[in-house]
Coordinates of C-alpha atoms in Angstrom, one line a residue:
G1 CA 119.6 61.6 102.9
M2 CA 120.4 64.6 105.1
D3 CA 123.9 64.6 103.9
A4 CA 123.4 64.8 100.3
V5 CA 125.4 67.2 98.6
V6 CA 123.3 70.0 97.3
D7 CA 123.4 69.9 93.5
P8 CA 125.9 72.8 92.1
L9 CA 123.0 74.4 89.8
A10 CA 121.1 74.7 93.1
Q11 CA 124.0 76.1 94.9
Q12 CA 124.1 78.9 92.2
F13 CA 120.7 79.8 92.6
L14 CA 120.9 80.1 95.9
A15 CA 124.2 82.1 96.0
A16 CA 122.4 84.6 93.4
A17 CA 119.5 84.8 95.6
A18 CA 121.9 85.8 98.6
R19 CA 123.4 88.4 96.4
A20 CA 119.9 89.7 95.1
A21 CA 118.9 89.9 99.1
D22 CA 122.0 91.7 100.0
W23 CA 121.5 94.1 97.2
I24 CA 118.2 95.1 98.3
A25 CA 119.2 95.5 102.0
A26 CA 122.1 97.6 101.0
R27 CA 119.7 100.2 99.4
Q28 CA 117.7 100.5 102.6
N29 CA 117.8 103.8 104.8
S30 CA 118.9 103.8 108.2
D31 CA 115.3 104.5 109.1
G32 CA 113.7 101.2 107.6
S33 CA 112.8 103.0 104.3
F34 CA 113.3 102.5 101.0
C35 CA 112.2 106.1 99.8
E36 CA 110.9 109.2 101.0
T37 CA 107.8 109.5 103.1
E38 CA 105.8 111.3 100.5
D39 CA 106.9 108.8 97.5
A40 CA 104.7 106.0 96.5
I41 CA 105.0 102.4 97.6
S42 CA 106.1 101.3 94.2
G43 CA 109.7 101.3 95.0
Y44 CA 109.0 99.0 97.9
Y45 CA 105.9 97.0 97.8
K46 CA 107.7 93.4 97.4
V47 CA 110.4 93.9 99.6
P48 CA 108.9 92.9 102.9
F49 CA 107.8 89.6 101.1
A50 CA 111.5 89.2 99.3
L51 CA 113.4 90.1 102.5
S52 CA 111.4 87.5 104.7
L53 CA 111.9 84.8 102.1
A54 CA 115.8 85.6 102.3
G55 CA 115.9 85.3 105.9
R56 CA 116.5 89.1 106.4
Q57 CA 113.8 89.6 109.0
R58 CA 115.5 92.4 110.8
Q59 CA 115.9 94.5 107.9
A60 CA 112.4 93.6 106.7
L61 CA 110.8 94.3 110.2
Q62 CA 112.6 97.8 110.3
L63 CA 110.8 98.3 107.1
A64 CA 107.6 97.2 108.5
D65 CA 107.9 99.4 111.6
W66 CA 108.4 102.4 108.9
I67 CA 105.5 101.6 106.5
A68 CA 103.3 101.4 110.4
E69 CA 104.7 105.0 111.0
H70 CA 104.4 106.5 107.5
H71 CA 102.6 104.6 105.1
F72 CA 99.6 103.0 106.6
S73 CA 96.1 104.5 106.9
P74 CA 93.7 103.2 109.8
A75 CA 91.4 102.3 107.0
G76 CA 94.3 99.4 105.9
D77 CA 95.8 101.1 102.9
F78 CA 99.1 101.4 102.3
G79 CA 100.9 104.4 101.3
P80 CA 101.7 108.2 102.0
P81 CA 98.6 109.8 103.8
G82 CA 96.3 111.1 100.7
H83 CA 98.3 109.3 98.1
R84 CA 96.5 108.6 95.2
G85 CA 99.1 107.5 92.5
S86 CA 98.0 106.7 88.9
D87 CA 98.9 102.8 89.5
H88 CA 97.3 102.9 92.9
E89 CA 94.1 104.6 91.5
R90 CA 93.9 102.3 88.7
W91 CA 94.8 99.1 90.9
P92 CA 94.0 99.7 94.3
T93 CA 94.6 96.2 95.4
Y94 CA 97.9 95.0 93.8
Q95 CA 100.5 96.7 95.7
N96 CA 98.7 96.6 98.6
A97 CA 98.3 92.8 98.4
W98 CA 101.8 92.1 97.9
L99 CA 102.6 94.3 101.6
V100 CA 99.8 92.3 103.0
Q101 CA 101.0 89.0 102.3
G102 CA 105.0 89.9 103.1
L103 CA 103.9 91.7 106.1
H104 CA 101.9 88.6 107.6
R105 CA 105.0 86.4 106.8
L106 CA 107.0 88.8 109.1
E107 CA 104.0 88.3 111.9
R108 CA 103.1 92.0 111.5
W109 CA 99.5 91.2 111.7
D110 CA 98.5 94.6 113.1
L111 CA 99.1 95.7 109.3
S112 CA 98.5 92.6 107.6
L113 CA 95.0 91.9 109.0
Q114 CA 93.8 95.3 108.5
G115 CA 95.3 95.4 105.2
A116 CA 93.3 92.5 104.2
R117 CA 90.3 93.8 105.3
F118 CA 90.8 96.8 103.3
L119 CA 91.4 94.5 100.3
L120 CA 88.1 92.8 100.8
E121 CA 86.2 96.3 100.3
Y122 CA 87.2 95.8 96.4
Q123 CA 86.1 92.5 96.3
V124 CA 82.6 92.1 94.1
P125 CA 79.9 89.6 94.7
L126 CA 81.2 87.6 91.8
G127 CA 84.5 86.8 94.1
G128 CA 86.8 88.9 91.7
F129 CA 88.6 92.0 93.0
Y130 CA 88.0 95.3 90.7
A131 CA 90.2 97.6 89.2
R132 CA 89.6 101.1 87.4
E133 CA 89.2 102.4 84.1
G134 CA 88.2 106.1 84.5
E135 CA 85.2 105.5 86.5
T136 CA 84.5 102.0 85.4
R137 CA 85.0 99.2 87.5
I138 CA 86.3 96.1 86.0
V139 CA 87.0 92.6 87.7
E140 CA 90.5 92.7 86.9
P141 CA 92.4 89.0 87.0
V142 CA 95.8 90.0 88.4
C143 CA 94.4 91.9 91.2
T144 CA 91.7 89.1 92.0
S145 CA 94.8 86.5 92.1
W146 CA 96.9 88.6 94.2
S147 CA 94.1 89.9 96.5
G148 CA 92.7 86.1 96.6
L149 CA 96.3 85.1 97.8
A150 CA 96.3 87.8 100.3
A151 CA 92.7 86.7 101.8
L152 CA 94.3 82.8 102.0
T153 CA 97.4 84.1 103.4
T154 CA 95.4 86.0 106.3
G155 CA 92.7 83.5 107.0
Y156 CA 89.6 84.9 105.1
L157 CA 89.2 81.5 103.4
A158 CA 85.7 82.5 102.3
A159 CA 87.0 85.5 100.4
A160 CA 89.8 83.4 99.1
R161 CA 87.7 80.8 97.6
K162 CA 85.4 83.4 96.0
A163 CA 88.3 84.7 94.0
G164 CA 89.2 81.5 93.1
D165 CA 85.9 80.4 91.7
A166 CA 86.0 83.9 89.9
L167 CA 89.3 83.0 88.4

């Protein structure tokens, strides 16, 4: 029932998760950022999702505001203006897909829905999402998985189904 005692191991896991969320939040700058404006998103792209799961909405939304101001293009790409880092260049959807999912959980639909539309530009007719090896486009399973989940999260069900079918 509702009065059942939580398993001691589960209590330890919950306490560890709370310590991890505290550790992340302690590294946030006063403007909401986790990096310099010109830095890539690789240092924080999972943070909105993690903070939202940990109930740290205030910190997560402060980061979302910073992202909207400094790391979001009108096309829906995340990162500093003009940035094309090596990871982002090779795997253009992976980090973006994490941000789309985390920001959608935070109800920042202005960012998540435009971000999802950007991701869909990388879906091939077969349903997979591509990465790049030099100038060659390859359907990549990790990019397909996370982009498919981002499509599902944001209500692009046909695109999500195509990604699942491709996998």
